[in-house]
């Protein structure tokens, strides 16, 4: 998910929606293949990080408007920015529970949405096989209409790119022959 502009301020609704979206890949695997793979690992990492920021930095959880821990900006030997733990082990457990609660709620929400729109998963998969990438407006169209109605410009088609490459190779071979 790439933002269309720099985002400096997140609402709780936007944050929850992003976490929900991050769960989509894992849920699609479970629905279609009854299997989990490592393919969703970066999405899970993003969702967990967002939930942690909601709880620890932004006061957007059941724990209320509190900030927990201070980010330490110095990076040592390639390690990530550390968070100073200036709270009790009991509070740490509550933070972990609040993070897990947010992610699990959004996981269930995404599951409900994808089960309701399960027929769109196949349409999306076929469109991705044909075009390789889809702009958001085409994904939205598939979800809303249940089909890809708009014609995607030919230069965006992976099939067209492949055909063009084949034609270039064939013409080079003719010249060399």
mmCIF file of C-alpha atoms in Angstrom:
data_model
loop_
_atom_site.group_PDB
_atom_site.id
_atom_site.type_symbol
_atom_site.label_atom_id
_atom_site.label_comp_id
_atom_site.label_asym_id
_atom_site.label_seq_id
_atom_site.Cartn_x
_atom_site.Cartn_y
_atom_site.Cartn_z
ATOM 1 C CA UNK A 1 0.000 0.000 0.000
ATOM 2 C CA UNK A 2 1.690 3.151 -1.161
ATOM 3 C CA UNK A 3 0.352 6.483 0.044
ATOM 4 C CA UNK A 4 -0.507 9.012 -2.643
ATOM 5 C CA UNK A 5 1.094 11.738 -0.499
ATOM 6 C CA UNK A 6 3.171 12.057 2.660
ATOM 7 C CA UNK A 7 1.017 11.361 5.680
ATOM 8 C CA UNK A 8 2.028 13.116 8.869
ATOM 9 C CA UNK A 9 -1.162 12.607 10.826
ATOM 10 C CA UNK A 10 -3.100 9.335 11.130
ATOM 11 C CA UNK A 11 -6.638 9.023 12.432
ATOM 12 C CA UNK A 12 -7.611 5.950 14.423
ATOM 13 C CA UNK A 13 -9.943 4.907 11.603
ATOM 14 C CA UNK A 14 -7.129 5.182 8.994
ATOM 15 C CA UNK A 15 -4.780 3.192 11.217
ATOM 16 C CA UNK A 16 -7.313 0.427 11.798
ATOM 17 C CA UNK A 17 -8.115 0.304 8.075
ATOM 18 C CA UNK A 18 -4.426 -0.066 7.241
ATOM 19 C CA UNK A 19 -4.050 -2.930 9.718
ATOM 20 C CA UNK A 20 -7.177 -4.550 8.270
ATOM 21 C CA UNK A 21 -5.744 -4.264 4.735
ATOM 22 C CA UNK A 22 -2.461 -5.782 5.862
ATOM 23 C CA UNK A 23 -4.323 -8.917 6.968
ATOM 24 C CA UNK A 24 -5.870 -9.477 3.519
ATOM 25 C CA UNK A 25 -3.039 -11.494 1.994
ATOM 26 C CA UNK A 26 -2.887 -13.984 4.862
ATOM 27 C CA UNK A 27 -6.653 -14.399 4.872
ATOM 28 C CA UNK A 28 -6.795 -14.881 1.092
ATOM 29 C CA UNK A 29 -4.232 -17.692 1.449
ATOM 30 C CA UNK A 30 -6.363 -19.334 4.108
ATOM 31 C CA UNK A 31 -9.601 -18.974 2.137
ATOM 32 C CA UNK A 32 -8.257 -20.178 -1.219
ATOM 33 C CA UNK A 33 -5.557 -22.665 -0.207
ATOM 34 C CA UNK A 34 -6.411 -23.527 3.404
ATOM 35 C CA UNK A 35 -2.722 -22.820 4.042
ATOM 36 C CA UNK A 36 -0.474 -20.176 5.572
ATOM 37 C CA UNK A 37 2.815 -19.164 3.972
ATOM 38 C CA UNK A 38 5.570 -16.686 4.760
ATOM 39 C CA UNK A 39 4.273 -14.446 1.954
ATOM 40 C CA UNK A 40 2.347 -12.248 4.375
ATOM 41 C CA UNK A 41 5.267 -11.690 6.757
ATOM 42 C CA UNK A 42 5.992 -8.092 5.810
ATOM 43 C CA UNK A 43 2.282 -7.209 5.989
ATOM 44 C CA UNK A 44 2.073 -8.766 9.454
ATOM 45 C CA UNK A 45 5.156 -6.789 10.504
ATOM 46 C CA UNK A 46 3.612 -3.521 9.217
ATOM 47 C CA UNK A 47 0.302 -4.253 10.984
ATOM 48 C CA UNK A 48 2.016 -5.038 14.281
ATOM 49 C CA UNK A 49 4.196 -1.932 14.068
ATOM 50 C CA UNK A 50 1.138 0.244 13.355
ATOM 51 C CA UNK A 51 -0.755 -1.297 16.298
ATOM 52 C CA UNK A 52 2.268 -0.738 18.578
ATOM 53 C CA UNK A 53 2.403 2.926 17.567
ATOM 54 C CA UNK A 54 -1.335 3.243 18.204
ATOM 55 C CA UNK A 55 -0.898 1.851 21.711
ATOM 56 C CA UNK A 56 2.513 3.224 22.731
ATOM 57 C CA UNK A 57 2.766 6.542 20.897
ATOM 58 C CA UNK A 58 -0.675 7.804 19.906
ATOM 59 C CA UNK A 59 -2.927 6.781 22.819
ATOM 60 C CA UNK A 60 -5.378 5.038 20.471
ATOM 61 C CA UNK A 61 -6.206 1.944 22.510
ATOM 62 C CA UNK A 62 -8.208 0.823 25.515
ATOM 63 C CA UNK A 63 -5.190 1.864 27.615
ATOM 64 C CA UNK A 64 -6.139 5.484 27.007
ATOM 65 C CA UNK A 65 -4.204 8.599 26.071
ATOM 66 C CA UNK A 66 -0.833 7.511 27.427
ATOM 67 C CA UNK A 67 2.569 7.204 25.798
ATOM 68 C CA UNK A 68 4.702 4.222 26.739
ATOM 69 C CA UNK A 69 8.438 4.203 26.226
ATOM 70 C CA UNK A 70 10.549 6.689 24.365
ATOM 71 C CA UNK A 71 12.004 5.934 20.950
ATOM 72 C CA UNK A 72 15.766 6.207 21.063
ATOM 73 C CA UNK A 73 16.931 7.736 17.825
ATOM 74 C CA UNK A 74 20.520 6.494 17.894
ATOM 75 C CA UNK A 75 21.149 3.374 15.857
ATOM 76 C CA UNK A 76 23.956 1.111 16.978
ATOM 77 C CA UNK A 77 25.539 -1.497 14.727
ATOM 78 C CA UNK A 78 22.627 -1.576 12.312
ATOM 79 C CA UNK A 79 19.998 -2.297 14.932
ATOM 80 C CA UNK A 80 16.584 -0.726 14.670
ATOM 81 C CA UNK A 81 15.571 2.262 16.729
ATOM 82 C CA UNK A 82 15.102 1.014 20.274
ATOM 83 C CA UNK A 83 12.236 1.802 22.623
ATOM 84 C CA UNK A 84 13.201 2.604 26.186
ATOM 85 C CA UNK A 85 11.036 0.626 28.589
ATOM 86 C CA UNK A 86 10.172 2.978 31.420
ATOM 87 C CA UNK A 87 7.162 1.030 32.681
ATOM 88 C CA UNK A 88 6.488 -2.100 34.716
ATOM 89 C CA UNK A 89 6.313 -5.675 33.463
ATOM 90 C CA UNK A 90 2.577 -5.629 34.209
ATOM 91 C CA UNK A 91 2.159 -2.591 31.970
ATOM 92 C CA UNK A 92 4.317 -4.266 29.308
ATOM 93 C CA UNK A 93 1.911 -7.230 29.361
ATOM 94 C CA UNK A 94 -1.071 -4.876 29.047
ATOM 95 C CA UNK A 95 0.611 -3.166 26.085
ATOM 96 C CA UNK A 96 1.216 -6.539 24.408
ATOM 97 C CA UNK A 97 -2.413 -7.501 25.037
ATOM 98 C CA UNK A 98 -3.703 -4.204 23.607
ATOM 99 C CA UNK A 99 -1.533 -4.597 20.480
ATOM 100 C CA UNK A 100 -2.705 -8.170 20.010
ATOM 101 C CA UNK A 101 -6.325 -7.116 20.521
ATOM 102 C CA UNK A 102 -6.102 -4.445 17.809
ATOM 103 C CA UNK A 103 -4.451 -6.787 15.300
ATOM 104 C CA UNK A 104 -6.835 -9.676 16.064
ATOM 105 C CA UNK A 105 -9.921 -7.449 15.754
ATOM 106 C CA UNK A 106 -8.752 -6.180 12.370
ATOM 107 C CA UNK A 107 -7.868 -9.715 11.298
ATOM 108 C CA UNK A 108 -11.442 -10.805 12.058
ATOM 109 C CA UNK A 109 -12.805 -7.721 10.288
ATOM 110 C CA UNK A 110 -10.730 -8.477 7.177
ATOM 111 C CA UNK A 111 -11.822 -12.111 7.336
ATOM 112 C CA UNK A 112 -15.489 -11.068 7.336
ATOM 113 C CA UNK A 113 -14.967 -8.695 4.412
ATOM 114 C CA UNK A 114 -13.054 -11.231 2.301
ATOM 115 C CA UNK A 115 -15.513 -14.033 2.996
ATOM 116 C CA UNK A 116 -18.350 -11.730 1.868
ATOM 117 C CA UNK A 117 -16.371 -10.840 -1.278
ATOM 118 C CA UNK A 118 -14.782 -14.252 -1.876
ATOM 119 C CA UNK A 119 -15.938 -14.307 -5.493
ATOM 120 C CA UNK A 120 -13.873 -11.142 -6.097
ATOM 121 C CA UNK A 121 -10.675 -12.948 -5.042
ATOM 122 C CA UNK A 122 -10.774 -15.110 -8.168
ATOM 123 C CA UNK A 123 -11.541 -12.124 -10.416
ATOM 124 C CA UNK A 124 -8.651 -10.181 -8.840
ATOM 125 C CA UNK A 125 -6.287 -13.138 -9.214
ATOM 126 C CA UNK A 126 -7.161 -13.538 -12.899
ATOM 127 C CA UNK A 127 -6.747 -9.795 -13.517
ATOM 128 C CA UNK A 128 -3.348 -9.847 -11.791
ATOM 129 C CA UNK A 129 -2.258 -12.825 -13.880
ATOM 130 C CA UNK A 130 -3.232 -10.949 -17.004
ATOM 131 C CA UNK A 131 -1.977 -7.451 -16.129
ATOM 132 C CA UNK A 132 0.649 -8.174 -13.429
ATOM 133 C CA UNK A 133 -0.277 -4.991 -11.514
ATOM 134 C CA UNK A 134 -3.567 -3.161 -11.048
ATOM 135 C CA UNK A 135 -4.190 0.418 -10.069
ATOM 136 C CA UNK A 136 -6.438 0.913 -7.061
ATOM 137 C CA UNK A 137 -9.353 2.132 -9.179
ATOM 138 C CA UNK A 138 -9.481 -1.247 -10.963
ATOM 139 C CA UNK A 139 -9.321 -3.190 -7.693
ATOM 140 C CA UNK A 140 -12.113 -1.000 -6.329
ATOM 141 C CA UNK A 141 -14.146 -1.669 -9.477
ATOM 142 C CA UNK A 142 -13.743 -5.440 -9.100
ATOM 143 C CA UNK A 143 -14.759 -5.304 -5.447
ATOM 144 C CA UNK A 144 -17.719 -3.006 -6.113
ATOM 145 C CA UNK A 145 -18.983 -4.555 -9.357
ATOM 146 C CA UNK A 146 -17.696 -8.121 -9.018
ATOM 147 C CA UNK A 147 -15.894 -7.830 -12.363
ATOM 148 C CA UNK A 148 -13.340 -5.764 -14.212
ATOM 149 C CA UNK A 149 -15.549 -3.623 -16.427
ATOM 150 C CA UNK A 150 -13.127 -0.892 -17.531
ATOM 151 C CA UNK A 151 -10.631 -1.578 -20.247
ATOM 152 C CA UNK A 152 -7.086 -1.322 -18.950
ATOM 153 C CA UNK A 153 -4.788 0.470 -21.391
ATOM 154 C CA UNK A 154 -2.778 -2.027 -23.423
ATOM 155 C CA UNK A 155 0.625 -0.673 -22.378
ATOM 156 C CA UNK A 156 -0.191 -1.774 -18.829
ATOM 157 C CA UNK A 157 -0.867 -5.337 -19.875
ATOM 158 C CA UNK A 158 1.833 -7.857 -18.927
ATOM 159 C CA UNK A 159 0.676 -9.979 -21.874
ATOM 160 C CA UNK A 160 1.263 -7.061 -24.239
ATOM 161 C CA UNK A 161 4.740 -6.509 -22.765
ATOM 162 C CA UNK A 162 5.554 -10.198 -23.219
ATOM 163 C CA UNK A 163 4.290 -10.151 -26.807
ATOM 164 C CA UNK A 164 6.349 -7.036 -27.537
ATOM 165 C CA UNK A 165 9.476 -8.691 -26.124
ATOM 166 C CA UNK A 166 8.839 -11.799 -28.230
ATOM 167 C CA UNK A 167 8.420 -9.635 -31.348
ATOM 168 C CA UNK A 168 11.674 -7.782 -30.630
ATOM 169 C CA UNK A 169 13.575 -11.045 -30.153
ATOM 170 C CA UNK A 170 12.026 -12.499 -33.324
ATOM 171 C CA UNK A 171 12.974 -9.430 -35.375
ATOM 172 C CA UNK A 172 16.536 -9.558 -34.009
ATOM 173 C CA UNK A 173 16.797 -13.223 -34.952
ATOM 174 C CA UNK A 174 15.562 -12.404 -38.500
ATOM 175 C CA UNK A 175 18.207 -9.690 -38.848
ATOM 176 C CA UNK A 176 20.939 -12.044 -37.643
ATOM 177 C CA UNK A 177 19.844 -14.869 -39.980
#
